[in-house]
CSV table of C-alpha atoms and ligand atoms in Angstrom, one decimal:
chain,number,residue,atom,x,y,z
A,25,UNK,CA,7.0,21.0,-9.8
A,26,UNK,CA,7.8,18.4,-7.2
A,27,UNK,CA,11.5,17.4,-6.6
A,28,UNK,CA,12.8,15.0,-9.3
A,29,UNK,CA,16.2,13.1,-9.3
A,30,UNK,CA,17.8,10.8,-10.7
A,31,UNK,CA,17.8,8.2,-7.7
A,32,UNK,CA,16.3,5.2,-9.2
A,33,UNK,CA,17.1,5.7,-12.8
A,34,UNK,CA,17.0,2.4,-14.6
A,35,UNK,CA,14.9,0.7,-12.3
A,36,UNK,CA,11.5,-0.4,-13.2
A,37,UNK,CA,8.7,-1.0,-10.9
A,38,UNK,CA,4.6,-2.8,-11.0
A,39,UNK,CA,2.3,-0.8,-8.4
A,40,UNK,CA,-0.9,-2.7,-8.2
A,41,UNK,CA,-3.4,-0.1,-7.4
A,42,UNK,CA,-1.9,2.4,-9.3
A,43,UNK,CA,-4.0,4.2,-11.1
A,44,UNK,CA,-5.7,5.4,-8.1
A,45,UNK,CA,-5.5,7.6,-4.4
A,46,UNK,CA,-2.1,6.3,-2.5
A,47,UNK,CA,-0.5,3.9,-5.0
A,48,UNK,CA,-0.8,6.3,-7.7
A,49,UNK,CA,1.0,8.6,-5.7
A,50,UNK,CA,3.4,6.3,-5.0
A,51,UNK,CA,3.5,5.6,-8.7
A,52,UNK,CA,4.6,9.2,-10.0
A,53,UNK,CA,6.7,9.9,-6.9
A,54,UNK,CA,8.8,6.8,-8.3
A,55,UNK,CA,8.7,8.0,-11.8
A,56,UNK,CA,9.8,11.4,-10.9
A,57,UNK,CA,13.1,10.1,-9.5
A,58,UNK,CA,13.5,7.8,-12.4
A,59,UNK,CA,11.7,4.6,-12.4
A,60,UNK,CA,9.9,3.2,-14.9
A,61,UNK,CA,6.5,2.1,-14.1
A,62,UNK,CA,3.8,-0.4,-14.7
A,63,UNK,CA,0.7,-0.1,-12.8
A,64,UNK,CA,-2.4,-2.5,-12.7
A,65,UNK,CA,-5.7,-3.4,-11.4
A,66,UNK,CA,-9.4,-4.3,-12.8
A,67,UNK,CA,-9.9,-0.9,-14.8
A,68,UNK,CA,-8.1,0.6,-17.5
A,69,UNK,CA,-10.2,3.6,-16.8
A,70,UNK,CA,-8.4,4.1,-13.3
A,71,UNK,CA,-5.1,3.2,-15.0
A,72,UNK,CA,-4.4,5.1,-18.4
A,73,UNK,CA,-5.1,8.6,-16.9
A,74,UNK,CA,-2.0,7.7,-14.4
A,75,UNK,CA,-0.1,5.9,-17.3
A,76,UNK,CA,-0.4,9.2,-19.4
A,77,UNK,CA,1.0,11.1,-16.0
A,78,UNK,CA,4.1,9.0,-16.0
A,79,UNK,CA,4.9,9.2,-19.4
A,80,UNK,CA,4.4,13.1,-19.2
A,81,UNK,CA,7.4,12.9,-16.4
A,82,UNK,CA,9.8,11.4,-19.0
A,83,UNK,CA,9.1,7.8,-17.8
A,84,UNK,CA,8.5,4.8,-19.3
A,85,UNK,CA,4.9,3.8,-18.6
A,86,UNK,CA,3.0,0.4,-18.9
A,87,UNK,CA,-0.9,-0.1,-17.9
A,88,UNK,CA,-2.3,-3.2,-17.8
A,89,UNK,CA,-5.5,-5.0,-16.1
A,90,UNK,CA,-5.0,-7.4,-13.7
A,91,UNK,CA,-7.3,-8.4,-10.7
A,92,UNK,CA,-4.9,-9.7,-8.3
A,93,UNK,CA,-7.0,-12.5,-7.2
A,94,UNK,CA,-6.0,-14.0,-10.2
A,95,UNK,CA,-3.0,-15.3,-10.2
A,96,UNK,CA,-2.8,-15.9,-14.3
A,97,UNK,CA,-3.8,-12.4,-14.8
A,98,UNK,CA,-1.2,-11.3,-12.4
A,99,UNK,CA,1.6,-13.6,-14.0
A,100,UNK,CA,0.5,-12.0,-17.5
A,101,UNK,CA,0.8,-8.3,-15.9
A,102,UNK,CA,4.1,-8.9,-14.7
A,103,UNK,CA,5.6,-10.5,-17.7
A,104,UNK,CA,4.4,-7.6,-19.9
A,105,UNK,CA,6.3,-4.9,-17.0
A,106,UNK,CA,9.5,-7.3,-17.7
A,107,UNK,CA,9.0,-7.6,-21.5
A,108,UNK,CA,8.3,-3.5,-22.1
A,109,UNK,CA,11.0,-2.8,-19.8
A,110,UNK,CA,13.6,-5.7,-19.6
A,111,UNK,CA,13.3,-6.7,-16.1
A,112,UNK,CA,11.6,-6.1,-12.9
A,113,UNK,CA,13.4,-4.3,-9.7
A,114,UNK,CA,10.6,-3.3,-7.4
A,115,UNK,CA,7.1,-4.4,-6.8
A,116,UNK,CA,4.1,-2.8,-4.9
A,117,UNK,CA,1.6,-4.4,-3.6
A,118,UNK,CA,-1.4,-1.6,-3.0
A,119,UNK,CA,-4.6,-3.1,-4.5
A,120,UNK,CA,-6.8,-3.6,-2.1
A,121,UNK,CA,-10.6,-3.4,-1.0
A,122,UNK,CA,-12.3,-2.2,2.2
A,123,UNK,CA,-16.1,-1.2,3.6
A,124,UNK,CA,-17.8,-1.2,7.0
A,125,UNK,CA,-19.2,-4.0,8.3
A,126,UNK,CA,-19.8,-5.5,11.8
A,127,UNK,CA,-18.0,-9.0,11.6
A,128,UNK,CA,-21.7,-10.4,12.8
A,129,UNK,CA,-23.0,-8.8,9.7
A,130,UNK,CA,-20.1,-9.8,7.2
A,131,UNK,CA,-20.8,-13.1,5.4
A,132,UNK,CA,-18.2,-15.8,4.5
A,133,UNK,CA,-17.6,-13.7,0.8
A,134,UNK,CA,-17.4,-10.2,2.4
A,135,UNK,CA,-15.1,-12.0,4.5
A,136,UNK,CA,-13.0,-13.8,1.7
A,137,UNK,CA,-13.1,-11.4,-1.1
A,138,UNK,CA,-11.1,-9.1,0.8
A,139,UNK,CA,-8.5,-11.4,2.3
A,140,UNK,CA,-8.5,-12.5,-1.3
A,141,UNK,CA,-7.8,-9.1,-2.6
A,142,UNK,CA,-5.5,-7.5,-0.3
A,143,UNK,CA,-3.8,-11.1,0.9
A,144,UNK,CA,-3.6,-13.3,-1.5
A,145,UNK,CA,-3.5,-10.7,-4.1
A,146,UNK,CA,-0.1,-9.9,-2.2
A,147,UNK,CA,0.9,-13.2,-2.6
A,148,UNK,CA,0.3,-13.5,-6.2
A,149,UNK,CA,2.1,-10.6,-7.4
A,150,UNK,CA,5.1,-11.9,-4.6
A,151,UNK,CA,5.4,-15.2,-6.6
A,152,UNK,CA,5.1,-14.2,-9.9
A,153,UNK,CA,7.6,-11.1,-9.6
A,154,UNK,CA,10.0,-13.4,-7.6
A,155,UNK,CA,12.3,-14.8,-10.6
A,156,UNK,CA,12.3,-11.3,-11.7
A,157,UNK,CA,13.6,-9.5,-8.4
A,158,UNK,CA,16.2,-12.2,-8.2
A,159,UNK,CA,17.8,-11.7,-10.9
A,160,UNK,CA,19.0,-7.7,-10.2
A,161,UNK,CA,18.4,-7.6,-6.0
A,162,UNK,CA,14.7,-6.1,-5.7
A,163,UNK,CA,12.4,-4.3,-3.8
A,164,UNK,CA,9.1,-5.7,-2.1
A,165,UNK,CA,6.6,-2.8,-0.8
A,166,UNK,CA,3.4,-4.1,0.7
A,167,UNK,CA,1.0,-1.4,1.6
A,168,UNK,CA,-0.7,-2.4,5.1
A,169,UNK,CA,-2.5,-0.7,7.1
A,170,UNK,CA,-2.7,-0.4,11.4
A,171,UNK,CA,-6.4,-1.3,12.2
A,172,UNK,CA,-5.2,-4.6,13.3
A,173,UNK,CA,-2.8,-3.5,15.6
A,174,UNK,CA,-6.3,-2.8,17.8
A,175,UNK,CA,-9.9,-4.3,17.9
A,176,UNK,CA,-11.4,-2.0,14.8
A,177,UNK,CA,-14.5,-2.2,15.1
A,178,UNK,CA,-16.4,-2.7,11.4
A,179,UNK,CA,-13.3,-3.9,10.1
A,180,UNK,CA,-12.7,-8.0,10.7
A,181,UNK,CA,-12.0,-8.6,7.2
A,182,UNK,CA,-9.5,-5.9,6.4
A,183,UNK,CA,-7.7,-6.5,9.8
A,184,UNK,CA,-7.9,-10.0,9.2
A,185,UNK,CA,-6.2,-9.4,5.3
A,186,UNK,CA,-3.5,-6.6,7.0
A,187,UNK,CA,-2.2,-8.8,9.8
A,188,UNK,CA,-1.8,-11.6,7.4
A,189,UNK,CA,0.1,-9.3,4.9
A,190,UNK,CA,2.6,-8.1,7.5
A,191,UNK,CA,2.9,-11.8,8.1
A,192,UNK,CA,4.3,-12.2,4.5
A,193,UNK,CA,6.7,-9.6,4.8
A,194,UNK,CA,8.0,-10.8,7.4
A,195,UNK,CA,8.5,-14.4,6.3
A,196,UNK,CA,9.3,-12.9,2.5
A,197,UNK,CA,12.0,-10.6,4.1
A,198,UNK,CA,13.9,-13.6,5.7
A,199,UNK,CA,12.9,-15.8,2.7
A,200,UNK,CA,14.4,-13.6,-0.2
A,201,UNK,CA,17.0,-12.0,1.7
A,202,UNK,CA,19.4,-13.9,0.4
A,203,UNK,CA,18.3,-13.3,-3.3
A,204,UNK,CA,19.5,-9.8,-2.0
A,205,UNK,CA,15.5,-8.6,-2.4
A,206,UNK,CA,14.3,-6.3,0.7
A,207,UNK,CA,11.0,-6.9,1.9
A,208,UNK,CA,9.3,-4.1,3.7
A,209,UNK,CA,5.5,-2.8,4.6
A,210,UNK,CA,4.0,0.8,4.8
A,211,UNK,CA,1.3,1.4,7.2
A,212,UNK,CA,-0.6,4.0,6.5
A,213,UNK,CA,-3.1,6.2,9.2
A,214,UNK,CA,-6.2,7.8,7.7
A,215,UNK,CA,-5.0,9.5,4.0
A,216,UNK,CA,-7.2,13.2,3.4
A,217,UNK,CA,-8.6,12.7,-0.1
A,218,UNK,CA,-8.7,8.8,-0.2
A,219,UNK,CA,-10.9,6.0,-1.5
A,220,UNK,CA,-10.2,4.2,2.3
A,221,UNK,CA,-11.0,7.5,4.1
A,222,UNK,CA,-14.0,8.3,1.9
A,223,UNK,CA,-15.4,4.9,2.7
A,224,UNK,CA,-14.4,4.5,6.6
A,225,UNK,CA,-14.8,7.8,7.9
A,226,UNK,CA,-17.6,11.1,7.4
A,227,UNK,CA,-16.6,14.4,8.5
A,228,UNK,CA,-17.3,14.5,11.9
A,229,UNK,CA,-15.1,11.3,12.5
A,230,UNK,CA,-12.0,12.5,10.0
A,231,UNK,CA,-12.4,16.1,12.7
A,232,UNK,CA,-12.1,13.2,15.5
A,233,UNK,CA,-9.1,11.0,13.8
A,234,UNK,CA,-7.4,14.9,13.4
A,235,UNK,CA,-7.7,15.9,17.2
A,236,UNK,CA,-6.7,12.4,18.2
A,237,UNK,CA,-3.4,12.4,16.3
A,238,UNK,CA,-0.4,13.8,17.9
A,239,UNK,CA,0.5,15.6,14.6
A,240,UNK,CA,-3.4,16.7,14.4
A,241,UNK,CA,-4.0,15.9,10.7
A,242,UNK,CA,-5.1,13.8,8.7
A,243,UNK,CA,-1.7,12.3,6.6
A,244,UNK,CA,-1.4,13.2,3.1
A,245,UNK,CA,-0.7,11.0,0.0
A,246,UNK,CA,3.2,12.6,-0.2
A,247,UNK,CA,3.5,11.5,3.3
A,248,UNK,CA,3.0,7.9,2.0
A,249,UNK,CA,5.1,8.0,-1.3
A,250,UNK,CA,8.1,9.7,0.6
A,251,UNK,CA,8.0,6.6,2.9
A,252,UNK,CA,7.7,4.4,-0.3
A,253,UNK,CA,10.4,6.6,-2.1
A,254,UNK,CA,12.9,5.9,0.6
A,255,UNK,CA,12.2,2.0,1.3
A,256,UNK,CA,12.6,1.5,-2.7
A,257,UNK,CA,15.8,3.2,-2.2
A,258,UNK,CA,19.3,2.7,-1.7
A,259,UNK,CA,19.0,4.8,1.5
A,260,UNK,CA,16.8,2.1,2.9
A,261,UNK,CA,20.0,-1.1,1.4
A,262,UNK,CA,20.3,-2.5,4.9
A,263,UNK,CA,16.1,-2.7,5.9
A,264,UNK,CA,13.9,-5.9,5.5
A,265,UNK,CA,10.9,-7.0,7.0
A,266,UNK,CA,10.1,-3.8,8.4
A,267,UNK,CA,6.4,-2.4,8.3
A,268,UNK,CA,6.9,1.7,8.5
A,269,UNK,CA,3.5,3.0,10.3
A,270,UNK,CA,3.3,6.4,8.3
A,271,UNK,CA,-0.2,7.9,11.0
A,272,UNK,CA,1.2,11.0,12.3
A,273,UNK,CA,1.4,8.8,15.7
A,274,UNK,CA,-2.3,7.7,15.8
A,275,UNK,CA,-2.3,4.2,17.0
A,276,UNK,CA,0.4,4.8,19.4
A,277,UNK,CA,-2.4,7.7,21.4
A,278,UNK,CA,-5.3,5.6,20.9
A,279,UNK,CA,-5.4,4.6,24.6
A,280,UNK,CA,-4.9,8.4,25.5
A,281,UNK,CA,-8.5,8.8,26.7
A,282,UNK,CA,-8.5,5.7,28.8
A,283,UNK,CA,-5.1,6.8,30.7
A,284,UNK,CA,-5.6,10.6,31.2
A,285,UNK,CA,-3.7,10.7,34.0
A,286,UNK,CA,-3.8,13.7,36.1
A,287,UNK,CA,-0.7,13.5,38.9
A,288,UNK,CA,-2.5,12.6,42.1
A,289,UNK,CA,-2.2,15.9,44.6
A,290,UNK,CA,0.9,15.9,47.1
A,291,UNK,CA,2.4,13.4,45.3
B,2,NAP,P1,-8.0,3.1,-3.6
B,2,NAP,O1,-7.7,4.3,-4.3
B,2,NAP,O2,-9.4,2.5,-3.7
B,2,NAP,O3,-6.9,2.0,-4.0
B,2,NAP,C1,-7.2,0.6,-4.1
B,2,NAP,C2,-6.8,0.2,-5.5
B,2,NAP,O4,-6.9,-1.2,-5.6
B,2,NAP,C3,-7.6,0.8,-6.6
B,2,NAP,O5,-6.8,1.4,-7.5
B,2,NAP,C4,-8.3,-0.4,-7.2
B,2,NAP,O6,-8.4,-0.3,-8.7
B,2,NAP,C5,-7.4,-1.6,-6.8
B,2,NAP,N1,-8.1,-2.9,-6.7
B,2,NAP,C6,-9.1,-3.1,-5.9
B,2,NAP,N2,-9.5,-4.4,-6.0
B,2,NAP,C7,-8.6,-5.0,-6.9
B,2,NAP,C8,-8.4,-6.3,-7.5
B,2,NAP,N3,-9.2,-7.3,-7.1
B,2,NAP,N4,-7.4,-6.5,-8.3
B,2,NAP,C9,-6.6,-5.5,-8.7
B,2,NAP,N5,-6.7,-4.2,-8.2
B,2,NAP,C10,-7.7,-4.0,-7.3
B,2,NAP,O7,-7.8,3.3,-2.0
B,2,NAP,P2,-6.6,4.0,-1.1
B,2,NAP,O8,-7.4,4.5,0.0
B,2,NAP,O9,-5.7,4.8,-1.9
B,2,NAP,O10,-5.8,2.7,-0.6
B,2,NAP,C11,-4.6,2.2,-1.2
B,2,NAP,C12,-3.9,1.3,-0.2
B,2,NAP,O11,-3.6,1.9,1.0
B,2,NAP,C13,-4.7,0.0,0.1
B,2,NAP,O12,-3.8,-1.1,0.3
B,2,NAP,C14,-5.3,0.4,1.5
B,2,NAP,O13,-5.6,-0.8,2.3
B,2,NAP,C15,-4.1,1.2,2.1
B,2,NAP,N6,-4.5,2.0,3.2
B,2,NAP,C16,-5.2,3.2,2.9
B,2,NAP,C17,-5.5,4.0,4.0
B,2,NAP,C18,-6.3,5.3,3.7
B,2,NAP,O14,-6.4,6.2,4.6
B,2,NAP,N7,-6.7,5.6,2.4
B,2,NAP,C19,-5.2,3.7,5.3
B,2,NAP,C20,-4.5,2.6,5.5
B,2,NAP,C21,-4.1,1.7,4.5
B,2,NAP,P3,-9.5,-0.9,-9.6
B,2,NAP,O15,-10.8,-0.5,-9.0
B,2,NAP,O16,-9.2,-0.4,-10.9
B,2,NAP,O17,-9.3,-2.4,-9.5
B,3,COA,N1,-21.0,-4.4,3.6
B,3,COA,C1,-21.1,-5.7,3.7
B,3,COA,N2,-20.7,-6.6,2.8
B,3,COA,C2,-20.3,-6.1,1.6
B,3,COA,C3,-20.2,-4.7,1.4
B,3,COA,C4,-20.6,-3.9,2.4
B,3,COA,N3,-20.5,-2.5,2.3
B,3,COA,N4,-19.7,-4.6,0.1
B,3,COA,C5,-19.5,-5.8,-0.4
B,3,COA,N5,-19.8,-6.7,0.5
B,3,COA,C6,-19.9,-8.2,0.3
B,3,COA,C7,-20.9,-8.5,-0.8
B,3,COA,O1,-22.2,-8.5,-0.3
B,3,COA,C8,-20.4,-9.9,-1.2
B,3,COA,O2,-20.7,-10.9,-0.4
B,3,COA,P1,-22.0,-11.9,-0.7
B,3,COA,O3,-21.7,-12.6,-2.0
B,3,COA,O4,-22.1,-12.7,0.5
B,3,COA,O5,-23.2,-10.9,-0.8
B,3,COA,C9,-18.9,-9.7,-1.1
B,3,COA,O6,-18.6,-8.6,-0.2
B,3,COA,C10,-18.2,-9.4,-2.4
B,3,COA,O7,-18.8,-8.2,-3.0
B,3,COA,P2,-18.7,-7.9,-4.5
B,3,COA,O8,-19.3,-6.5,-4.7
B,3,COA,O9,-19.1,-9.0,-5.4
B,3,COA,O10,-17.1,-7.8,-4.6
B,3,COA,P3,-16.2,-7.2,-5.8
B,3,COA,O11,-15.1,-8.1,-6.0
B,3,COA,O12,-17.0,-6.7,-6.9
B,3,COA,O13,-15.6,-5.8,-5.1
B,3,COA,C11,-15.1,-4.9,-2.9
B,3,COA,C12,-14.7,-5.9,-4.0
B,3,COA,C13,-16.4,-5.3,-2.2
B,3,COA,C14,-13.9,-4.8,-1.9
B,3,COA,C15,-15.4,-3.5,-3.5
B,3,COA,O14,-15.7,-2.6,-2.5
B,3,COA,C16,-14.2,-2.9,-4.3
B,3,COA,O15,-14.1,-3.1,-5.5
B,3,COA,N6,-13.3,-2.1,-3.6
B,3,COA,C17,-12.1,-1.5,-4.2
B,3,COA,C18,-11.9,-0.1,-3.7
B,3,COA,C19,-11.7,0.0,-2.3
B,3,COA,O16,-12.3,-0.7,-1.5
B,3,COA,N7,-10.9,1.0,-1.9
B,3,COA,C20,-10.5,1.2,-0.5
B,3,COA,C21,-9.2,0.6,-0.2
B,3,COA,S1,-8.7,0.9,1.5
């Protein structure tokens, strides 16, 4: 059994994504210290299994279908998270959809549907949990990601969607500061046993993304939710706006081929 605690006892939280790979482990790691939890997205299939997990950690647990690019659907998932549980304190924003695809292969709706999912999705759930987090202080977590801090190849639309969500928590965190709601990001690097990893890289490229980080692995699910764990927390009261990059120091060494240096002799 995983450490549990008491840390966020009384709080209740909506992951979208949540019944599956990083947001549902975000979603149990919140339940075991406490939190109540909603999750959402299009399938109840991906959703009950992770509902029945969180209930079976004493929790309170909602699932309910919502595609974020609706923003009726989304109101409707948040106000049955506030009406099962009496309020709303954190929300994360994970849903999100990715593939490979040279951008002068991508049409306009490869394109759109995944700025539509991953950024406007983001700022559905924002604007319909916004009365809600005012009313106790809240949380904002928008999963991101760090292909966009470089020219990804095959990935245009995503690094497109990601740059525009840091965007939001950025503006957000400045925004609803004031409300006393802290608006933060996660970035995460490649995640062993993933949807995203499955669907960017095969085996011979996850051996690569392992020698090319500096902790040479691949990150783990736990390494995510103990990063979501701490910016839902009091431990994190005093950061906003802040995007966490959670890759074992991947992007940072991604130039390491290019510069190997070696000191020039006699100097
Ligand atoms: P995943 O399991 O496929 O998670 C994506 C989730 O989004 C699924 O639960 C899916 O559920 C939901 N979803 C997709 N479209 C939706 C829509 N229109 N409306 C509502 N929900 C929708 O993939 P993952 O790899 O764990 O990724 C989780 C998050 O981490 C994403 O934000 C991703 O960009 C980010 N990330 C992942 C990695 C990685 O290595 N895996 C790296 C960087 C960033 P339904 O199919 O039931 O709708
Ligand atoms: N390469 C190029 N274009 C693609 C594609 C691919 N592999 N997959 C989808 N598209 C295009 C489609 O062709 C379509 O464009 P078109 O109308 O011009 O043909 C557009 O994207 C929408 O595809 P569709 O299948 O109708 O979208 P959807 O709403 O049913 O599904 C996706 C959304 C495409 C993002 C789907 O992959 C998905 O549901 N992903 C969720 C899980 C996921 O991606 N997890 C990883 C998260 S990191």
């Amino acid at each position: 059994m995983l450490f549990q605690s008491d840390l966020l006892t009384g709080r209740s939280v909506l992951v979208t994504g949540g019944g599956t790979g990083i947001c549902r482990g975000i979603a149990l790691e919140l339940a075991r210290h406490g939190c109540d939890v909603a999750v959402t997205s299009r399938s109840s299939e991906h959703l009950d299994p992770t509902a029945e997990e969180i209930r079976a950690l004493g929790r309170r647990a909602v699932s309910v279908e919502a595609d974020v690019r609706d923003a009726e659907a989304v109101a409707f998932a948040v106000e049955r998270t506030v009406s099962e549980f009496g309020g709303l304190d954190i929300l994360v924003n994970g849903a999100a959809g990715n593939f490979l695809c040279l951008a002068e292969n991508l049409s306009p709706n490869g394109f759109g549907t995944v700025v539509d999912i991953d950024l406007k999705g983001t700022f559905h759930c924002c604007k319909a949990a916004l009365p809600h987090l005012k009313q106790r202080g809240g949380v904002v977590l928008n999963i991101s990601a760090t292909l966009h801090y470089l020219g990804t190849p095959a990935q245009l639309h995503v690094a497109s969607a990601k740059a525009g969500v840091d965007a939001l928590t950025r503006v957000l965190a400045v925004e609803w500061g004031p409300h006393g709601i802290r608006v933060n990001g996660i970035a995460p690097g490649p995640i062993a046993d993933t949807e995203g990893v499955r669907r960017l890289l095969d085996d011979a490229a996850k051996q690569r993304a392992e020698k090319a980080t500096p902790l040479q692995r691949l990150g783990l699910i736990e390494d995510v939710s103990n990063a979501a764990l701490f910016l839902c927390s009091r431990a994190a009261s005093y950061i906003t706006g802040a995007t966490l990059v959670v890759d074992g120091g991947l992007w940072l060494a991604s130039n390491r081929e290019a510069f190997r240096m070696e000191p020039v002799s006699g100097r």
